[in-house]
Amino acid sequence: DIGAVEGFKQVLLAAKAVAMSHPTGGAPSGAHLAKVFERLGIADRGIREGILRALMASDAKRRNRRN
């Protein structure tokens, strides 16, 4: 049940990936979700870092396609 905070947190922790905009330089939703991770106390559990690595790799691929 993701209607409760703890349920939402557990779903995020169990997810293999979470799609989001880059927290800096992306859409405002990415910055908001990064803050949500921090408020839930899960930003330091590797979720944000893993997402950022994936986003940076994705951004680099897009930039390379444009060049």
Coordinates of C-alpha atoms in Angstrom, one line a residue:
D1 CA 0.0 0.0 0.0
I2 CA 1.7 3.2 -1.1
G3 CA -1.0 5.3 0.4
A4 CA 0.9 5.3 3.7
V5 CA 4.4 6.8 4.1
E6 CA 6.1 3.6 5.2
G7 CA 4.6 1.6 2.3
F8 CA 5.8 4.2 -0.2
K9 CA 9.2 4.1 1.4
Q10 CA 9.4 0.3 1.2
V11 CA 8.4 0.3 -2.5
L12 CA 11.1 2.8 -3.3
L13 CA 13.7 0.8 -1.3
A14 CA 12.7 -2.4 -3.2
A15 CA 12.6 -0.8 -6.6
K16 CA 15.3 -1.8 -9.1
A17 CA 15.0 1.7 -10.7
V18 CA 13.0 4.9 -10.3
A19 CA 12.6 7.2 -13.3
M20 CA 12.9 10.9 -12.4
S21 CA 14.3 14.1 -13.8
H22 CA 17.8 15.1 -12.8
P23 CA 17.5 16.9 -9.4
T24 CA 19.8 19.8 -10.6
G25 CA 19.2 21.1 -14.1
G26 CA 16.2 18.9 -14.9
A27 CA 12.5 19.4 -14.3
P28 CA 11.4 20.6 -10.8
S29 CA 9.9 17.2 -10.1
G30 CA 13.4 15.7 -9.9
A31 CA 14.5 18.2 -7.3
H32 CA 11.3 17.6 -5.4
L33 CA 11.7 13.8 -5.4
A34 CA 15.3 14.2 -4.2
K35 CA 13.9 16.1 -1.2
V36 CA 11.3 13.4 -0.6
F37 CA 14.1 10.8 -0.5
E38 CA 15.9 12.9 2.1
R39 CA 12.7 13.4 4.2
L40 CA 12.1 9.7 4.1
G41 CA 15.6 9.0 5.3
I42 CA 16.5 7.0 2.2
A43 CA 18.7 9.3 0.2
D44 CA 21.8 7.9 1.9
R45 CA 20.9 4.3 1.2
G46 CA 22.2 4.5 -2.4
I47 CA 18.9 5.2 -4.1
R48 CA 19.6 8.8 -5.0
E49 CA 23.2 8.0 -6.0
G50 CA 22.1 5.1 -8.2
I51 CA 19.5 7.2 -9.9
L52 CA 21.9 10.0 -10.4
R53 CA 24.5 7.7 -12.0
A54 CA 21.8 6.3 -14.4
L55 CA 20.6 9.8 -15.2
M56 CA 24.1 11.1 -15.9
A57 CA 24.8 8.2 -18.2
S58 CA 21.5 8.8 -20.0
D59 CA 22.3 12.6 -20.3
A60 CA 25.7 11.8 -21.7
K61 CA 24.2 9.4 -24.3
R62 CA 21.8 12.1 -25.4
R63 CA 24.5 14.7 -25.7
N64 CA 26.6 12.3 -27.7
R65 CA 23.7 11.7 -30.1
R66 CA 23.3 15.5 -30.7
N67 CA 27.0 15.9 -31.6

